[in-house]
Tab-separated table of C-alpha atoms and ligand atoms in Angstrom:
chain	number	residue	atom	x	y	z
A	222	UNK	CA	101.422	125.558	72.582
A	223	UNK	CA	99.628	126.212	75.916
A	224	UNK	CA	98.361	123.101	77.631
A	225	UNK	CA	95.582	122.685	80.166
A	226	UNK	CA	95.303	119.422	82.077
A	227	UNK	CA	92.285	118.694	84.263
A	228	UNK	CA	93.150	116.855	87.454
A	229	UNK	CA	90.071	116.304	89.619
A	230	UNK	CA	87.400	118.303	91.470
A	231	UNK	CA	87.799	121.227	89.078
A	232	UNK	CA	91.559	121.516	89.657
A	233	UNK	CA	93.525	122.332	86.477
A	234	UNK	CA	97.187	122.546	85.638
A	235	UNK	CA	98.316	125.002	82.975
A	236	UNK	CA	101.663	124.559	81.240
A	237	UNK	CA	101.804	128.126	80.087
A	238	UNK	CA	103.389	131.548	80.603
A	239	UNK	CA	102.250	133.121	83.868
A	240	UNK	CA	101.640	136.491	82.222
A	241	UNK	CA	99.307	134.925	79.655
A	242	UNK	CA	97.062	133.144	82.109
A	243	UNK	CA	97.205	134.351	85.725
A	244	UNK	CA	94.838	137.322	85.357
A	245	UNK	CA	92.135	135.029	83.915
A	246	UNK	CA	92.485	132.546	86.735
A	247	UNK	CA	92.598	134.745	89.814
A	248	UNK	CA	89.137	135.275	91.232
A	249	UNK	CA	87.952	138.791	91.995
A	250	UNK	CA	89.058	138.511	95.608
A	251	UNK	CA	91.807	139.690	97.890
A	252	UNK	CA	94.943	137.689	97.085
A	253	UNK	CA	97.650	136.923	99.638
A	254	UNK	CA	100.820	135.288	98.350
A	255	UNK	CA	102.750	132.721	100.351
A	256	UNK	CA	106.295	132.356	99.058
A	257	UNK	CA	109.859	132.230	100.329
A	258	UNK	CA	112.749	134.634	100.643
A	259	UNK	CA	114.648	133.067	97.750
A	260	UNK	CA	111.715	133.371	95.327
A	261	UNK	CA	111.259	136.948	96.482
A	262	UNK	CA	114.791	137.561	95.186
A	263	UNK	CA	114.640	135.562	91.948
A	264	UNK	CA	111.018	136.270	90.936
A	265	UNK	CA	110.169	139.450	92.838
A	266	UNK	CA	107.945	140.719	89.995
A	267	UNK	CA	105.554	137.832	90.557
A	268	UNK	CA	105.127	138.575	94.251
A	269	UNK	CA	105.295	142.371	94.274
A	270	UNK	CA	101.705	143.092	93.147
A	271	UNK	CA	100.248	141.285	96.183
A	272	UNK	CA	100.373	141.282	99.957
A	273	UNK	CA	102.742	138.492	100.857
A	274	UNK	CA	103.976	136.203	103.595
A	275	UNK	CA	107.480	134.825	103.113
A	276	UNK	CA	108.574	131.596	104.768
A	277	UNK	CA	112.080	130.173	105.235
A	278	UNK	CA	113.739	127.695	102.904
A	279	UNK	CA	114.443	123.984	103.054
A	280	UNK	CA	112.674	121.030	104.618
A	281	UNK	CA	113.196	122.507	108.129
A	282	UNK	CA	110.823	125.333	107.127
A	283	UNK	CA	108.088	122.803	106.365
A	284	UNK	CA	107.087	122.274	109.979
A	285	UNK	CA	104.534	123.220	112.597
A	286	UNK	CA	106.452	126.345	113.718
A	287	UNK	CA	106.154	127.844	110.213
A	288	UNK	CA	102.440	127.058	110.138
A	289	UNK	CA	101.910	128.958	113.366
A	290	UNK	CA	103.806	131.977	111.967
A	291	UNK	CA	101.803	131.969	108.746
A	292	UNK	CA	98.402	131.624	110.476
A	293	UNK	CA	99.393	134.468	112.800
A	294	UNK	CA	100.349	136.688	109.861
A	295	UNK	CA	97.057	135.904	108.109
A	296	UNK	CA	95.157	136.936	111.234
A	297	UNK	CA	97.230	140.126	111.498
A	298	UNK	CA	96.491	140.905	107.851
A	299	UNK	CA	92.787	140.391	108.514
A	300	UNK	CA	92.494	137.556	105.977
A	301	UNK	CA	88.973	136.155	105.891
A	302	UNK	CA	87.177	133.292	104.190
A	303	UNK	CA	86.981	135.297	100.947
A	304	UNK	CA	90.764	135.609	100.748
A	305	UNK	CA	92.529	133.686	97.962
A	306	UNK	CA	95.932	132.211	98.818
A	307	UNK	CA	98.451	132.074	95.970
A	308	UNK	CA	101.459	129.853	96.700
A	309	UNK	CA	104.468	130.827	94.577
A	310	UNK	CA	107.485	128.555	94.873
A	311	UNK	CA	108.711	125.009	94.880
A	312	UNK	CA	107.222	121.989	96.622
A	313	UNK	CA	107.977	123.226	100.121
A	314	UNK	CA	106.174	126.518	99.604
A	315	UNK	CA	103.210	124.951	97.820
A	316	UNK	CA	102.862	122.297	100.532
A	317	UNK	CA	102.806	124.988	103.223
A	318	UNK	CA	100.501	127.276	101.230
A	319	UNK	CA	98.098	124.448	100.356
A	320	UNK	CA	97.961	123.189	103.932
A	321	UNK	CA	97.477	126.683	105.368
A	322	UNK	CA	94.783	127.557	102.814
A	323	UNK	CA	92.955	124.276	103.441
A	324	UNK	CA	92.847	124.801	107.206
A	325	UNK	CA	92.765	128.575	107.799
A	326	UNK	CA	89.185	129.369	108.846
A	327	UNK	CA	88.352	125.771	107.803
A	328	UNK	CA	89.565	126.400	104.294
A	329	UNK	CA	89.924	129.149	101.708
A	330	UNK	CA	90.510	128.888	97.956
A	331	UNK	CA	94.047	128.603	96.705
A	332	UNK	CA	96.221	128.192	93.614
A	333	UNK	CA	99.905	127.752	92.841
A	334	UNK	CA	102.584	129.095	90.551
A	335	UNK	CA	105.329	126.517	90.660
A	336	UNK	CA	108.932	127.661	90.279
A	337	UNK	CA	110.778	124.333	90.282
A	338	UNK	CA	110.808	121.348	87.965
A	339	UNK	CA	110.029	119.036	90.874
A	340	UNK	CA	107.039	121.202	91.794
A	341	UNK	CA	105.797	121.280	88.209
A	342	UNK	CA	105.804	117.541	87.650
A	343	UNK	CA	104.941	116.366	91.130
A	344	UNK	CA	104.841	118.394	94.336
A	345	UNK	CA	102.334	121.071	93.400
A	346	UNK	CA	99.983	118.739	91.518
A	347	UNK	CA	97.593	116.277	93.133
A	348	UNK	CA	96.142	117.947	96.213
A	349	UNK	CA	98.286	116.365	98.940
A	350	UNK	CA	99.590	119.235	101.027
A	351	UNK	CA	101.355	118.610	104.281
A	352	UNK	CA	104.177	119.356	106.663
A	353	UNK	CA	106.886	117.361	108.413
A	354	UNK	CA	106.702	116.403	112.080
A	355	UNK	CA	109.491	114.904	114.178
A	356	UNK	CA	111.698	114.415	111.124
A	357	UNK	CA	109.009	112.393	109.329
A	358	UNK	CA	108.030	113.778	105.952
A	359	UNK	CA	104.500	115.013	105.326
A	360	UNK	CA	103.219	113.395	108.493
A	361	UNK	CA	100.381	115.918	108.891
A	362	UNK	CA	98.444	117.020	105.857
A	363	UNK	CA	95.297	117.207	103.789
A	364	UNK	CA	93.918	116.143	100.444
A	365	UNK	CA	92.723	119.425	99.030
A	366	UNK	CA	92.924	120.480	95.397
A	367	UNK	CA	94.237	123.869	94.271
A	368	UNK	CA	91.930	125.725	91.860
A	369	UNK	CA	94.878	125.931	89.481
A	370	UNK	CA	98.567	125.241	89.141
A	371	UNK	CA	100.638	127.216	86.633
A	372	UNK	CA	103.847	125.610	85.347
A	373	UNK	CA	105.798	128.160	83.328
A	374	UNK	CA	109.089	126.808	81.988
A	375	UNK	CA	110.457	130.364	81.763
A	376	UNK	CA	110.508	130.401	85.583
A	377	UNK	CA	112.826	127.378	85.544
A	378	UNK	CA	115.622	129.220	83.699
A	379	UNK	CA	117.032	130.502	87.002
A	380	UNK	CA	116.980	127.074	88.691
A	381	UNK	CA	120.417	125.905	89.812
A	382	UNK	CA	121.593	122.775	88.014
A	383	UNK	CA	121.322	120.702	91.173
A	384	UNK	CA	117.661	121.607	91.659
A	385	UNK	CA	116.819	121.010	88.015
A	386	UNK	CA	118.415	117.569	88.273
A	387	UNK	CA	116.418	116.841	91.433
A	388	UNK	CA	113.244	117.537	89.457
A	389	UNK	CA	114.437	115.138	86.759
A	390	UNK	CA	114.263	112.342	89.325
A	391	UNK	CA	110.472	112.754	89.520
A	392	UNK	CA	110.316	112.972	85.712
A	393	UNK	CA	112.199	109.671	85.422
A	394	UNK	CA	109.990	108.163	88.141
A	395	UNK	CA	106.878	109.135	86.194
A	396	UNK	CA	108.237	107.657	82.970
A	397	UNK	CA	109.083	104.384	84.730
A	398	UNK	CA	105.705	104.016	86.355
A	399	UNK	CA	103.421	105.078	83.560
A	400	UNK	CA	104.824	106.396	80.298
A	401	UNK	CA	107.137	104.164	78.267
A	402	UNK	CA	107.177	106.685	75.419
A	403	UNK	CA	108.351	109.430	77.759
A	404	UNK	CA	111.068	107.080	78.988
A	405	UNK	CA	112.211	106.667	75.368
A	406	UNK	CA	112.187	110.468	74.896
A	407	UNK	CA	114.416	110.832	77.960
A	408	UNK	CA	116.785	108.190	76.591
A	409	UNK	CA	116.986	110.071	73.279
A	410	UNK	CA	117.459	113.399	75.024
A	411	UNK	CA	119.868	114.590	77.706
A	412	UNK	CA	120.029	116.670	80.847
A	413	UNK	CA	121.675	119.529	78.916
A	414	UNK	CA	119.081	119.454	76.106
A	415	UNK	CA	116.187	119.625	78.552
A	416	UNK	CA	117.809	122.562	80.338
A	417	UNK	CA	118.012	124.482	77.069
A	418	UNK	CA	114.960	123.497	75.043
A	419	UNK	CA	111.772	125.045	76.468
A	420	UNK	CA	109.467	123.318	73.971
A	421	UNK	CA	110.929	119.898	74.776
A	422	UNK	CA	110.744	120.594	78.500
A	423	UNK	CA	107.116	121.728	78.222
A	424	UNK	CA	106.170	118.516	76.466
A	425	UNK	CA	108.008	116.422	79.086
A	426	UNK	CA	106.333	118.316	81.942
A	427	UNK	CA	102.900	118.007	80.335
A	428	UNK	CA	103.350	114.241	79.875
A	429	UNK	CA	104.321	113.851	83.540
A	430	UNK	CA	101.325	115.868	84.698
A	431	UNK	CA	98.992	113.795	82.503
A	432	UNK	CA	100.245	110.565	84.077
A	433	UNK	CA	99.821	111.980	87.568
A	434	UNK	CA	96.433	113.581	86.839
A	435	UNK	CA	95.140	110.299	85.453
A	436	UNK	CA	96.163	108.418	88.606
A	437	UNK	CA	94.881	111.123	90.981
A	438	UNK	CA	91.535	111.314	89.153
A	439	UNK	CA	91.048	107.581	89.781
A	440	UNK	CA	92.198	107.576	93.405
A	441	UNK	CA	92.435	111.045	94.881
A	442	UNK	CA	92.799	109.922	98.504
A	443	UNK	CA	95.387	107.209	97.968
A	444	UNK	CA	93.169	104.254	98.760
A	445	UNK	CA	94.966	102.072	96.212
A	446	UNK	CA	96.170	103.004	92.731
A	447	UNK	CA	97.679	106.343	93.798
A	448	UNK	CA	100.276	104.492	95.837
A	449	UNK	CA	102.140	103.790	92.576
A	450	UNK	CA	103.240	107.447	92.579
A	451	UNK	CA	105.398	106.534	95.566
A	452	UNK	CA	107.768	104.514	93.390
A	453	UNK	CA	111.234	104.955	94.919
A	454	UNK	CA	109.834	107.050	97.763
A	455	UNK	CA	109.954	104.570	100.651
A	456	UNK	CA	113.736	104.408	100.326
A	457	UNK	CA	113.917	108.150	99.563
A	458	UNK	CA	111.991	109.144	102.679
A	459	UNK	CA	114.188	106.872	104.795
A	460	UNK	CA	117.310	108.489	103.291
A	461	UNK	CA	115.919	111.951	104.022
A	462	UNK	CA	115.149	110.903	107.587
A	463	UNK	CA	118.694	109.645	108.193
A	464	UNK	CA	120.825	112.122	106.260
A	465	UNK	CA	120.799	115.784	105.205
A	466	UNK	CA	123.112	115.080	102.294
A	467	UNK	CA	120.506	114.743	99.575
A	468	UNK	CA	117.476	116.773	98.576
A	469	UNK	CA	114.162	114.997	98.068
A	470	UNK	CA	114.641	114.549	94.317
A	471	UNK	CA	118.182	113.263	94.738
A	472	UNK	CA	116.947	110.794	97.353
A	473	UNK	CA	114.174	109.692	94.956
A	474	UNK	CA	116.807	108.935	92.289
A	475	UNK	CA	118.671	106.726	94.778
A	476	UNK	CA	115.354	105.112	95.735
A	477	UNK	CA	114.523	104.403	92.070
A	478	UNK	CA	117.944	102.897	91.504
A	479	UNK	CA	117.742	100.570	94.514
A	480	UNK	CA	114.132	99.515	94.035
A	481	UNK	CA	114.970	98.633	90.422
A	482	UNK	CA	117.914	96.581	91.625
A	483	UNK	CA	115.581	94.836	94.081
A	484	UNK	CA	113.100	94.174	91.247
A	485	UNK	CA	115.916	92.737	89.123
A	486	UNK	CA	117.089	90.534	91.998
A	487	UNK	CA	113.510	89.283	92.493
A	488	UNK	CA	113.116	88.653	88.759
A	489	UNK	CA	109.989	90.835	88.538
A	490	UNK	CA	111.485	93.019	85.763
A	491	UNK	CA	113.375	91.857	82.677
A	492	UNK	CA	117.132	92.302	82.612
A	493	UNK	CA	116.692	94.561	79.555
A	494	UNK	CA	114.170	96.972	81.104
A	495	UNK	CA	115.864	96.975	84.525
A	496	UNK	CA	119.221	97.829	82.951
A	497	UNK	CA	117.675	100.628	80.870
A	498	UNK	CA	116.265	102.176	84.054
A	499	UNK	CA	119.572	101.938	85.914
A	500	UNK	CA	121.431	103.422	82.906
A	501	UNK	CA	119.014	106.325	82.529
A	502	UNK	CA	119.345	107.279	86.205
A	503	UNK	CA	123.122	107.210	85.875
A	504	UNK	CA	123.102	109.097	82.546
A	505	UNK	CA	121.168	111.982	84.111
A	506	UNK	CA	124.011	112.374	86.587
A	507	UNK	CA	122.567	111.096	89.860
A	508	UNK	CA	124.528	109.643	92.754
A	509	UNK	CA	123.151	106.195	93.435
A	510	UNK	CA	125.059	105.030	96.521
A	511	UNK	CA	123.042	104.718	99.732
A	512	UNK	CA	124.375	107.505	101.977
A	513	UNK	CA	123.732	105.663	105.248
A	514	UNK	CA	123.932	102.119	106.523
A	515	UNK	CA	121.177	99.797	105.371
A	516	UNK	CA	120.143	98.916	108.918
A	517	UNK	CA	119.490	102.602	109.722
A	518	UNK	CA	117.400	102.952	106.586
A	519	UNK	CA	115.387	99.864	107.467
A	520	UNK	CA	114.716	101.324	110.920
A	521	UNK	CA	113.533	104.578	109.292
A	522	UNK	CA	111.253	102.620	106.960
A	523	UNK	CA	109.537	101.232	110.075
A	524	UNK	CA	108.446	104.829	110.799
A	525	UNK	CA	107.042	105.380	107.303
A	526	UNK	CA	103.444	106.583	107.390
A	527	UNK	CA	102.561	104.043	104.709
A	528	UNK	CA	103.461	101.207	107.060
A	529	UNK	CA	100.533	99.014	108.144
A	530	UNK	CA	101.420	97.017	111.247
A	531	UNK	CA	104.473	95.000	110.301
A	532	UNK	CA	103.909	95.360	106.549
A	533	UNK	CA	104.489	98.085	103.995
A	534	UNK	CA	103.429	98.702	100.408
A	535	UNK	CA	106.446	98.625	98.134
A	536	UNK	CA	106.062	99.754	94.539
A	537	UNK	CA	108.232	97.683	92.206
A	538	UNK	CA	108.896	98.398	88.529
A	539	UNK	CA	107.851	95.381	86.463
A	540	UNK	CA	108.572	96.883	83.026
A	541	UNK	CA	109.272	100.357	81.693
A	542	UNK	CA	105.879	102.048	82.062
A	543	UNK	CA	104.504	99.503	84.546
A	544	UNK	CA	104.711	98.937	88.285
A	545	UNK	CA	103.285	96.560	90.859
A	546	UNK	CA	102.100	97.409	94.372
A	547	UNK	CA	103.323	94.664	96.723
A	548	UNK	CA	102.593	94.319	100.410
A	549	UNK	CA	105.773	93.050	102.074
A	550	UNK	CA	106.715	92.320	105.639
A	551	UNK	CA	109.123	94.899	107.084
A	552	UNK	CA	111.490	92.042	107.834
A	553	UNK	CA	111.511	91.130	104.136
A	554	UNK	CA	112.489	94.592	102.849
A	555	UNK	CA	115.883	94.271	101.167
A	556	UNK	CA	118.018	97.244	100.182
B	291	LIG	N1	100.925	117.702	96.235
B	291	LIG	C1	101.563	116.523	95.833
B	291	LIG	C2	100.626	115.417	95.601
B	291	LIG	O1	99.432	115.567	95.748
B	291	LIG	O2	101.037	114.320	95.257
């Protein structure tokens, strides 16, 4: 059953087959695709009908040097303010495409087709599009909503297991912070079942997008409520800063595990709910050990863009489906 979820400012997410919806959504304009070399191999048919710019892969590609290359290519192609940018890929591609589209000639329209689970439930939805600078994640960016995002579960069939699992970290995060029923569904289900069952996966993705859309609609520019979407991310970003071992989603799973342990130690979550969260993360096959020394992670947290002076907002789970935004001194952060 196709699903359309309104986010904010006219931005919509469609959980639907690309071939059933894309033609209706693309405006009658020149379309330039931004994608990457891997997607060009795995989903060439999606890219082939359009002029395209392919970027490199991995977090290293999400930097200022790539932006310069893409702007230069757009100028060479003669892209103007009437051009529509279509980002096709995972979170790295959609971040680059969204940032480029929002700044090229002071902004052109754009939309996304997301090809990863992480992109479908988180990275391509919500309008934050940015790039990394100096090893710090998403340090430069914009709030700018895509006209549409298409999440087609058929595109996820080719995802390697490791990438699918990384996306599951954001699914679990969403369930913890805002959807107790989804959390129960994940407990009843399994990694293998979600890989195989498109209908189940579509309903899980749609639930995650609804939670995110609801939060973004209330606080698009992250003045308050939206911070809850960063559950597990302060630790995750610090891990990503200090080590190349884990992808973003894998680092989020470690972050969720450790922030839940901190919440248990502080007594802000019941033993029952805290243990269910820890068990679910383990059952979906995530590593949970911190890959670097705590003192290095704490130093990296000091560089987090969400830091305010010597304090930082930490999002703590207080029950399954509920979180609390706490301002803590950097010296009081415990891992
Ligand atoms: N683009 C990701 C977000 O807005 O949260």
